[in-house]
Coordinates of C-alpha atoms and ligand atoms in Angstrom, one line a residue:
L1 CA 34.9 21.3 -9.4
V2 CA 31.4 22.1 -9.9
A3 CA 30.5 18.5 -10.6
Y4 CA 30.2 16.2 -7.6
W5 CA 29.0 12.8 -6.7
Y6 CA 25.8 12.7 -5.0
S7 CA 24.0 9.8 -3.7
L8 CA 20.2 10.0 -3.7
D9 CA 18.2 7.5 -1.9
R10 CA 14.7 8.6 -2.8
T11 CA 13.1 7.1 0.3
V12 CA 15.3 8.6 2.9
H13 CA 16.7 11.5 0.8
S14 CA 20.2 11.0 1.9
A15 CA 23.1 12.4 0.0
T16 CA 26.8 12.0 0.2
V17 CA 29.5 14.0 -1.3
V18 CA 32.4 11.8 -2.3
T19 CA 34.8 14.4 -3.8
L20 CA 36.9 13.9 -0.8
H21 CA 40.1 15.1 -2.4
W22 CA 38.4 18.3 -3.4
L23 CA 36.9 18.7 0.0
E24 CA 40.2 18.2 1.7
E25 CA 41.7 20.9 -0.5
V26 CA 38.9 23.2 0.4
A27 CA 39.2 22.5 4.1
A28 CA 42.8 23.0 4.0
A29 CA 42.4 26.3 2.3
R30 CA 40.2 27.2 5.3
E31 CA 42.7 25.9 7.7
L32 CA 39.9 23.6 9.0
L33 CA 41.2 20.3 7.9
P34 CA 40.2 17.9 10.7
P35 CA 42.7 15.2 11.9
A36 CA 43.1 12.3 9.6
Q37 CA 41.0 9.9 11.9
S38 CA 38.1 12.4 11.9
P39 CA 34.7 10.9 11.4
Y40 CA 34.1 13.7 8.9
F41 CA 36.2 11.8 6.3
Q42 CA 34.5 8.5 6.2
P43 CA 34.5 6.2 3.1
P44 CA 31.9 7.3 0.6
L45 CA 28.6 5.4 0.4
P46 CA 27.4 3.9 -2.8
C47 CA 26.2 6.6 -5.0
Q48 CA 24.9 7.8 -8.3
Q49 CA 26.2 10.6 -10.3
L50 CA 24.5 14.0 -10.4
V51 CA 25.8 17.2 -11.8
Y52 CA 25.8 20.3 -9.7
P53 CA 24.1 22.5 -10.1
V54 CA 21.0 20.4 -10.9
E55 CA 20.0 20.6 -14.5
G56 CA 17.7 23.4 -15.3
Y57 CA 18.6 25.3 -12.1
V58 CA 17.7 29.0 -12.6
D59 CA 20.0 31.2 -10.6
F60 CA 19.5 34.9 -10.1
W61 CA 22.3 36.1 -7.9
D62 CA 21.2 39.7 -7.6
A63 CA 19.7 42.1 -5.1
T64 CA 16.0 40.8 -5.7
H65 CA 16.6 37.2 -5.0
L66 CA 17.4 35.1 -2.0
H67 CA 21.0 33.9 -2.1
L68 CA 20.9 30.2 -1.5
P69 CA 24.0 28.2 -0.3
S70 CA 23.4 25.9 -3.2
S71 CA 23.8 28.5 -5.8
P72 CA 27.0 28.2 -7.8
H73 CA 27.6 31.9 -7.0
S74 CA 27.9 31.0 -3.2
Q75 CA 31.6 30.6 -3.0
L76 CA 34.4 30.0 -0.8
G77 CA 36.5 32.4 -2.9
N78 CA 38.5 32.1 -6.0
G79 CA 35.6 30.8 -7.9
I80 CA 35.2 27.7 -5.7
P81 CA 31.5 27.0 -5.0
L82 CA 30.6 26.5 -1.4
W83 CA 27.8 24.0 -1.8
P84 CA 30.0 20.8 -2.3
Y85 CA 31.9 21.7 0.9
I86 CA 28.7 22.3 2.9
A87 CA 27.1 19.2 1.4
G88 CA 30.2 17.2 2.3
L89 CA 30.0 18.2 5.9
L90 CA 26.3 17.6 6.2
A91 CA 26.5 14.2 4.5
Q92 CA 28.7 12.9 7.4
P93 CA 27.2 11.4 10.6
I94 CA 26.9 13.9 13.4
P95 CA 26.6 11.6 16.3
H96 CA 26.9 13.9 19.4
I97 CA 26.8 17.6 20.5
T98 CA 30.5 18.2 19.9
A99 CA 30.3 16.9 16.3
L100 CA 27.3 19.1 15.8
Q101 CA 29.1 22.1 17.1
R102 CA 32.1 21.4 15.1
T103 CA 30.1 20.9 11.9
I104 CA 28.5 24.3 12.4
L105 CA 31.9 26.0 13.0
Q106 CA 33.3 24.3 9.9
I107 CA 30.4 25.6 7.8
V108 CA 30.8 29.1 8.9
G109 CA 34.6 28.9 8.8
D110 CA 35.2 29.7 12.5
T111 CA 38.2 28.2 14.1
S112 CA 36.9 28.7 17.6
S113 CA 36.6 25.8 20.0
P114 CA 33.2 23.9 19.7
R115 CA 32.7 25.0 23.3
C116 CA 31.9 28.5 22.0
L117 CA 28.5 27.4 21.0
V118 CA 27.1 27.4 24.5
P119 CA 23.4 28.2 24.0
L120 CA 23.2 25.4 21.5
Y121 CA 24.9 23.1 23.9
K122 CA 22.5 24.1 26.6
A123 CA 19.4 23.7 24.4
V124 CA 20.4 20.2 23.4
Q125 CA 21.4 19.3 27.1
S126 CA 18.1 20.6 28.4
L127 CA 16.3 17.9 26.4
P128 CA 15.5 14.8 28.4
P129 CA 18.1 12.1 27.8
A130 CA 15.8 10.0 25.8
D131 CA 15.0 12.9 23.6
Q132 CA 18.6 13.6 23.2
S133 CA 19.1 10.2 21.8
I134 CA 16.2 10.5 19.5
F135 CA 17.6 13.9 18.4
F136 CA 21.0 12.6 17.4
D137 CA 19.7 9.1 16.0
T138 CA 16.7 10.3 14.1
V139 CA 16.0 14.0 14.0
L140 CA 19.4 15.3 13.1
P141 CA 20.0 12.8 10.3
A142 CA 16.6 13.7 9.0
M143 CA 17.5 17.4 9.0
Q144 CA 20.8 16.6 7.3
A145 CA 19.0 14.9 4.6
L146 CA 16.5 17.7 4.3
A147 CA 19.4 20.1 4.1
L148 CA 20.9 18.1 1.2
E149 CA 17.7 18.3 -0.7
L150 CA 18.0 22.1 -1.2
P151 CA 19.1 22.1 -4.8
L152 CA 16.1 19.7 -5.6
L153 CA 13.5 21.6 -3.6
F154 CA 14.6 25.0 -5.1
P155 CA 15.0 24.6 -8.9
A156 CA 15.2 28.5 -9.1
S157 CA 16.2 31.3 -6.9
V158 CA 13.4 32.6 -4.6
P159 CA 12.4 36.2 -5.2
L160 CA 12.6 38.6 -2.3
L161 CA 9.8 40.8 -1.1
T162 CA 11.4 44.1 -2.0
T163 CA 10.2 47.6 -1.1
G164 CA 7.1 48.6 -2.9
S165 CA 6.7 45.1 -4.5
N166 CA 3.3 44.0 -3.2
A167 CA 4.3 40.5 -3.9
T168 CA 3.7 37.0 -2.5
V169 CA 6.0 34.1 -2.2
V170 CA 4.4 30.7 -1.7
L171 CA 6.5 27.9 -0.3
T172 CA 5.6 24.3 0.6
K173 CA 6.2 23.5 4.3
R174 CA 9.0 21.2 3.2
Q175 CA 10.7 24.1 1.3
A176 CA 10.3 26.2 4.5
A177 CA 11.6 23.5 6.7
C178 CA 14.6 23.1 4.3
L179 CA 15.4 26.8 4.6
L180 CA 15.1 26.7 8.4
V181 CA 17.4 23.6 8.6
H182 CA 20.0 25.6 6.6
G183 CA 19.5 28.4 9.0
F184 CA 20.2 26.0 11.9
F185 CA 23.4 24.8 10.1
C186 CA 24.3 28.4 9.3
T187 CA 24.9 27.7 5.6
F188 CA 23.4 30.9 4.2
P189 CA 25.8 33.4 2.7
E190 CA 26.0 36.5 5.0
D191 CA 26.2 39.0 2.2
V192 CA 22.8 40.4 3.0
P193 CA 22.2 44.2 2.2
D194 CA 21.7 46.5 5.2
T195 CA 18.0 46.9 4.1
F196 CA 17.2 43.3 5.0
P197 CA 17.3 41.5 8.2
H198 CA 20.3 39.3 8.8
A199 CA 20.6 36.1 6.8
I200 CA 18.5 33.5 8.7
N201 CA 21.5 31.7 10.1
F202 CA 21.0 30.8 13.7
W203 CA 24.6 31.8 14.6
R204 CA 23.6 34.6 17.0
L205 CA 21.3 32.1 18.7
H206 CA 23.9 29.3 18.9
S207 CA 26.8 31.5 20.1
G208 CA 27.5 34.2 22.6
R209 CA 25.8 34.5 26.0
A210 CA 23.5 31.6 26.9
D211 CA 20.7 33.8 28.1
H212 CA 17.8 31.7 29.4
S213 CA 15.3 33.1 26.8
K214 CA 17.8 32.5 24.0
V215 CA 18.3 28.9 25.0
Q216 CA 14.5 28.4 25.3
K217 CA 14.0 29.9 21.8
L218 CA 16.4 27.3 20.5
V219 CA 14.5 24.6 22.4
C220 CA 11.3 25.7 20.6
L221 CA 13.1 25.4 17.3
L222 CA 14.6 22.0 18.1
H223 CA 11.1 21.0 18.9
Y224 CA 10.0 22.2 15.5
F225 CA 12.6 20.2 13.9
C226 CA 11.6 17.1 15.8
R227 CA 8.1 17.5 14.6
V228 CA 9.0 18.0 11.1
A229 CA 11.5 15.1 11.1
C230 CA 8.9 12.6 12.7
V231 CA 5.8 13.8 10.9
A232 CA 3.5 10.8 10.5
D233 CA 2.7 11.5 6.8
P234 CA 5.7 13.3 5.2
S235 CA 3.6 14.2 2.1
T236 CA 1.7 16.8 4.1
L237 CA 4.9 18.8 4.2
A238 CA 5.0 18.8 0.4
R239 CA 1.2 19.5 0.1
E240 CA 0.7 22.2 2.6
T241 CA 1.8 25.7 1.9
V242 CA 2.8 28.9 3.7
S243 CA 2.7 32.2 1.9
F244 CA 4.8 35.3 2.6
A245 CA 3.3 38.6 1.2
R246 CA 4.2 42.2 1.4
V247 CA 1.4 44.8 1.2
G248 CA 1.8 48.4 0.5
L249 CA -1.0 51.0 0.1
D250 CA -1.1 54.6 -0.8
V251 CA -2.2 55.5 2.7
A252 CA -1.8 59.2 2.1
A253 CA -4.8 59.1 -0.3
L254 CA -6.7 56.2 1.1
V255 CA -7.0 57.1 4.7
P256 CA -8.5 60.6 4.1
S257 CA -11.0 59.1 1.7
A258 CA -11.9 56.4 4.1
F259 CA -12.5 59.1 6.7
A260 CA -14.7 61.0 4.2
T261 CA -17.1 57.9 4.0
G262 CA -18.2 58.6 7.5
A263 CA -17.5 55.0 8.5
P264 CA -19.1 54.0 11.8
W265 CA -17.2 52.5 14.8
A266 CA -16.3 48.9 14.3
P267 CA -17.5 46.6 17.2
V268 CA -14.7 46.0 19.8
S269 CA -14.4 43.1 22.2
V270 CA -11.8 43.6 25.0
R271 CA -10.3 40.4 26.5
S272 CA -8.3 40.4 29.6
T273 CA -7.5 36.7 29.2
G274 CA -6.1 34.9 26.2
A275 CA -3.6 36.0 23.6
I276 CA -3.5 37.1 20.0
E277 CA -2.1 33.6 18.9
T278 CA -5.2 31.8 20.4
D279 CA -7.6 33.7 18.3
E280 CA -8.3 31.2 15.5
G281 CA -9.5 32.6 12.2
A282 CA -8.7 36.3 13.1
L283 CA -6.2 38.6 11.5
Q284 CA -3.5 38.1 14.2
M285 CA -1.3 41.1 14.7
D286 CA 2.5 40.7 15.0
F287 CA 3.9 43.8 16.9
A288 CA 6.8 43.8 14.4
N289 CA 10.1 45.4 13.9
K290 CA 10.6 47.2 10.5
F291 CA 12.8 44.2 9.9
A292 CA 10.5 41.2 9.9
G293 CA 11.2 39.0 13.0
G294 CA 13.1 41.6 15.0
G295 CA 15.5 39.9 17.3
V296 CA 14.1 36.4 16.9
L297 CA 17.5 35.1 15.8
G298 CA 19.3 37.2 18.4
R299 CA 18.4 38.1 21.9
G300 CA 14.9 39.6 21.5
C301 CA 12.1 37.6 23.3
V302 CA 8.8 39.6 23.2
Q303 CA 5.6 39.3 21.3
E304 CA 7.1 39.1 17.8
E305 CA 10.0 36.8 18.6
I306 CA 7.8 34.5 20.6
R307 CA 5.4 34.2 17.8
F308 CA 8.2 33.4 15.4
V309 CA 9.6 30.5 17.6
I310 CA 6.2 28.9 18.3
N311 CA 5.3 29.2 14.6
P312 CA 8.9 28.9 13.3
E313 CA 7.9 28.9 9.6
C314 CA 7.5 32.7 10.2
I315 CA 11.2 33.0 10.3
V316 CA 11.4 32.5 6.6
S317 CA 10.0 36.0 6.3
C318 CA 13.2 37.3 7.8
A319 CA 15.1 36.1 4.8
L320 CA 12.6 37.4 2.3
T321 CA 11.3 40.8 3.5
Q322 CA 13.1 44.0 2.9
V323 CA 12.8 46.7 5.6
L324 CA 9.2 48.0 5.9
E325 CA 8.3 51.4 4.8
N326 CA 5.6 53.5 6.6
N327 CA 2.8 52.4 4.3
E328 CA 3.7 48.7 4.3
C329 CA 3.2 45.5 6.3
F330 CA 3.9 41.8 5.8
V331 CA 1.4 39.0 5.9
I332 CA 2.2 35.4 6.7
Q333 CA -0.6 32.9 5.9
G334 CA -0.6 29.2 6.8
A335 CA 2.3 29.1 9.5
E336 CA 1.6 26.3 11.9
Q337 CA 2.0 26.5 15.7
Y338 CA 4.2 23.7 17.0
A339 CA 4.6 24.7 20.6
T340 CA 3.1 26.5 23.6
Y341 CA 5.2 28.7 25.8
C342 CA 5.1 30.1 29.4
G343 CA 6.7 33.3 30.8
Y344 CA 7.7 36.3 28.7
G345 CA 10.9 38.2 28.0
G346 CA 13.6 37.0 30.3
S347 CA 11.3 34.3 31.8
F348 CA 10.2 33.0 28.5
A349 CA 10.4 29.1 28.2
F350 CA 9.2 26.4 25.9
D351 CA 6.1 24.8 27.5
A352 CA 4.8 21.9 25.5
D353 CA 4.0 20.4 22.2
F354 CA 1.1 21.9 20.4
V355 CA -1.1 20.3 17.9
D356 CA -2.5 23.0 15.7
T357 CA -6.0 22.1 14.5
T358 CA -6.6 25.2 12.5
P359 CA -8.2 24.0 9.2
V360 CA -6.2 23.8 6.0
D361 CA -7.8 25.1 2.8
A362 CA -8.0 22.2 0.3
V363 CA -7.2 24.4 -2.7
T364 CA -4.4 26.5 -1.4
G365 CA -3.0 24.0 1.0
R366 CA -2.8 26.9 3.6
R367 CA -3.7 26.7 7.2
N368 CA -6.3 29.5 8.1
T369 CA -3.8 31.4 10.2
V370 CA -3.0 34.9 9.2
I371 CA -0.2 36.8 10.9
V372 CA 0.2 40.4 9.9
G373 CA 3.4 42.3 10.9
I374 CA 3.1 46.1 11.5
D375 CA 5.9 48.0 13.0
A376 CA 5.0 50.8 15.4
T377 CA 7.3 53.8 15.8
K378 CA 9.9 53.2 18.5
Y379 CA 10.0 55.9 21.3
A380 CA 12.8 56.4 23.8
P381 CA 12.0 57.9 27.3
H382 CA 13.1 61.3 26.0
T383 CA 11.1 61.2 22.7
V384 CA 7.9 59.7 24.1
R385 CA 6.0 62.9 23.8
H386 CA 6.6 62.9 20.1
Q387 CA 3.9 60.1 19.6
F388 CA 1.2 62.7 20.2
R389 CA 2.4 64.9 17.4
Y390 CA 0.0 65.0 14.4
T391 CA 2.7 63.6 12.0
D392 CA 3.2 60.6 14.4
V393 CA -0.5 60.0 14.8
V394 CA -0.9 60.0 10.9
R395 CA 1.9 57.6 10.5
E396 CA 0.6 55.1 13.1
I397 CA -3.0 55.3 11.7
G398 CA -1.6 54.7 8.2
K399 CA 0.4 51.6 9.4
A400 CA -2.6 50.2 11.2
F401 CA -4.7 50.9 8.2
V402 CA -2.4 48.9 5.9
G403 CA -2.2 46.1 8.4
F404 CA -6.0 45.9 8.7
A405 CA -6.7 46.2 5.0
P406 CA -8.8 43.4 3.3
L407 CA -6.7 40.5 2.1
P408 CA -7.1 39.0 -1.4
D409 CA -9.1 36.0 0.0
E410 CA -11.6 38.3 1.9
A411 CA -14.6 39.3 0.1
P412 CA -16.5 42.4 1.3
G413 CA -18.7 41.6 4.4
T414 CA -16.5 38.6 5.2
L415 CA -13.6 40.4 6.8
R416 CA -11.9 38.4 9.6
P417 CA -11.9 40.2 13.0
V418 CA -8.6 41.7 13.9
A419 CA -6.9 40.3 16.9
T420 CA -4.6 42.9 18.5
G421 CA -3.4 44.5 21.7
N422 CA -0.9 46.8 23.2
W423 CA 0.8 47.4 19.8
G424 CA 4.0 49.5 20.2
C425 CA 3.5 49.9 23.9
G426 CA 6.1 47.4 25.2
V427 CA 9.7 47.6 24.0
F428 CA 8.6 50.5 21.6
G429 CA 7.4 52.7 24.6
G430 CA 4.1 53.8 23.1
D431 CA 1.1 55.0 25.0
V432 CA -1.6 52.4 25.4
E433 CA -4.6 54.7 25.3
L434 CA -3.4 56.4 22.2
K435 CA -2.5 53.2 20.4
F436 CA -5.9 51.6 21.2
M437 CA -7.7 54.6 19.7
L438 CA -5.5 54.6 16.6
Q439 CA -6.1 50.9 16.0
W440 CA -9.8 51.2 16.6
I441 CA -10.0 54.1 14.1
A442 CA -8.1 52.0 11.5
A443 CA -10.3 49.0 12.1
S444 CA -13.4 51.1 11.8
L445 CA -12.2 52.6 8.5
H446 CA -12.1 49.2 7.0
G447 CA -15.3 48.0 8.9
R448 CA -13.3 45.2 10.6
R449 CA -14.3 44.0 14.1
M450 CA -11.5 44.2 16.7
T451 CA -10.7 42.0 19.5
Y452 CA -8.3 43.6 21.8
Y453 CA -6.1 41.5 24.2
T454 CA -4.9 43.4 27.2
F455 CA -2.3 40.7 28.0
G456 CA -3.9 39.9 31.4
N457 CA -4.3 43.6 32.4
A458 CA -7.9 43.7 33.8
V459 CA -7.7 47.3 34.9
L460 CA -6.8 48.3 31.4
G461 CA -9.5 46.2 30.2
D462 CA -12.1 48.1 32.4
A463 CA -10.8 51.5 31.3
L464 CA -11.0 50.4 27.6
N465 CA -14.5 49.1 28.0
T466 CA -15.8 52.3 29.6
T467 CA -14.2 54.4 27.0
V468 CA -15.5 52.3 24.0
E469 CA -19.0 52.5 25.5
K470 CA -18.8 56.4 25.8
V471 CA -17.1 57.1 22.6
A472 CA -19.2 54.9 20.5
Q473 CA -22.3 56.5 21.9
H474 CA -21.3 60.1 21.7
L475 CA -18.5 60.7 19.1
S476 CA -17.9 59.7 15.5
V477 CA -14.7 58.3 14.1
Q478 CA -14.1 61.7 12.3
Q479 CA -14.7 63.7 15.6
V480 CA -12.2 61.6 17.6
Y481 CA -9.6 62.0 14.9
Q482 CA -10.0 65.8 15.2
I483 CA -9.8 65.7 19.0
L484 CA -6.6 63.6 18.6
K485 CA -5.1 66.1 16.4
A486 CA -5.7 68.9 18.8
H487 CA -4.9 66.9 21.9
G488 CA -1.1 66.4 21.6
G489 CA -0.5 64.8 25.0
P490 CA -1.1 61.8 27.3
R491 CA -4.3 61.0 29.2
L492 CA -6.3 60.7 26.0
F493 CA -9.3 58.8 27.5
E494 CA -9.7 61.7 30.0
A495 CA -9.8 64.1 27.1
L496 CA -12.2 62.1 25.2
S497 CA -14.5 61.7 28.1
Q498 CA -14.6 65.5 28.5
H499 CA -16.0 65.7 25.0
C500 CA -18.8 63.3 25.9
P501 CA -21.8 64.4 28.1
A502 CA -21.6 63.4 31.8
D503 CA -23.5 60.2 32.6
Ligands
LIG1 N1 -0.9 38.7 22.9 C1 -1.4 39.8 23.3 N2 -0.7 40.9 23.7 C2 0.6 40.6 23.8 C3 1.2 39.3 23.6 C4 0.4 38.4 23.1 N3 0.8 37.2 22.8 N4 2.5 39.4 23.8 C5 2.8 40.7 24.3 N5 1.6 41.4 24.4 P1 6.1 44.2 22.3 P2 6.3 46.6 20.6 C6 1.5 42.8 24.8 O1 7.0 44.9 23.3 O2 6.3 47.5 21.8 C7 10.0 43.2 19.2 O3 11.4 43.1 19.4 C8 2.2 43.1 26.0 O4 1.5 44.0 26.8 O5 6.5 42.9 21.7 O6 5.5 47.0 19.4 C9 9.8 43.5 17.7 O7 10.7 42.9 16.8 C10 3.4 43.8 25.5 O8 4.0 44.8 26.4 O9 5.7 45.2 21.0 C11 10.0 45.0 17.7 O10 11.3 45.3 17.6 C12 2.8 44.5 24.3 O11 1.9 43.6 23.7 C13 9.5 45.4 19.1 O12 9.6 44.3 19.9 C14 3.8 45.0 23.2 O13 4.6 44.0 22.9 C15 8.2 45.9 19.0 O14 7.7 46.4 20.2

């Protein structure tokens, strides 16, 4: 059963499973056998034989490696590997939306009507008619072909970024796209431990309520697939890379010693226009969830989720990154932006195609885009005062400290500025004045310039500028930290100005 026929046309990378008898048995076992006339059971294409799994494949089916659908351990049950079944489905033409919905349902083993995948339906229908034709005629077949390349693109299991690992995984953009296409078709095994985000299957996006923002997130992702499928020079996808790292520091020791150096205030530039993602060359903060990506593949649609759908390669980090500890962050380098957006939250929408001109490093193949995920503490209305407690302040400074720490490619004196903003102050209910000061302290401890985006709030911009000017003139980093410890409540800027001489 583990051997199957596989046609491999090296120019178009198309593959077809021909073990139809086997496939019928498997489908019957799942009670999903389509009617005899179904387009899913077409005559096989001419093919060459290939043994599954591919020769030399190194499979680690354990808690420290990503479980790929192409692994022989990914099974239907009773020792029957799942991959030939998935490959069989993906090798068949998917000429229209109903066929696409049905294919996904068959892959996940769901016997619901195709109509249950309403958000997916709406996302596809929202494309202009000409683009719908291009999607089914060109893009989807290219996605299927890329999906079928999985065993070839991943000759070994991908290691996970587990707690405390301080590790980096580098993938080509083609590998990243392959994983995302599998997410789209929902082929990943769902046996993900609780300490990881869900498998990167798009199931929760495709199904359930068709919220406007959910549909628009899918539109962004369809746009990404169109771009990848129609890329002028496909070799760029094999050449360019994206890296996914997990960074942990001993903040309990490092933060006090950084304070002891008497570091001066880092320069701050406050911007009431623009957004973090527009700050090319900066260390761009992702206001993250402790599970990388937060609700990107569900209903979330704020800063992190939006960043992940306009730079979809970030979504791979959801599959790789174990839940963050207080002293850890994740760093994604090289993710490309493919789309612009308008609106935010419930009004979020795909806006237009975006051509990312950020330079690509000739040696690493990585675009100079650095996205750093730091998760703030979440406060509910009844716990919001807790953020002013000393322990909470220490936790948040430690988190910003690890997020703003020098990266391996940054020599002393060449630190990128950090582009940040109202971290932890939206969904997570934090206090803007407090979070601003904590981030400014962390940036200063590293000697990193800070650009602060107020997200269009000019009043906040004025307040920040006034405070920055006063504090930088009259108080040291160490003094502000002491004031913070004693303060313990809101209206921090007012308290700080009381420590500064009147103008
Ligand atoms: N550039 C600059 N500022 C921004 C941008 C942007 N592109 N987008 C939003 N803001 P939020 P949190 C501002 O709520 O509170 C996600 O689900 C804007 O003022 O995303 O740390 C994660 O997965 C906004 O109110 O961050 C977590 O689960 C503020 O930044 C959770 O949200 C905070 O954005 C994190 O919540």
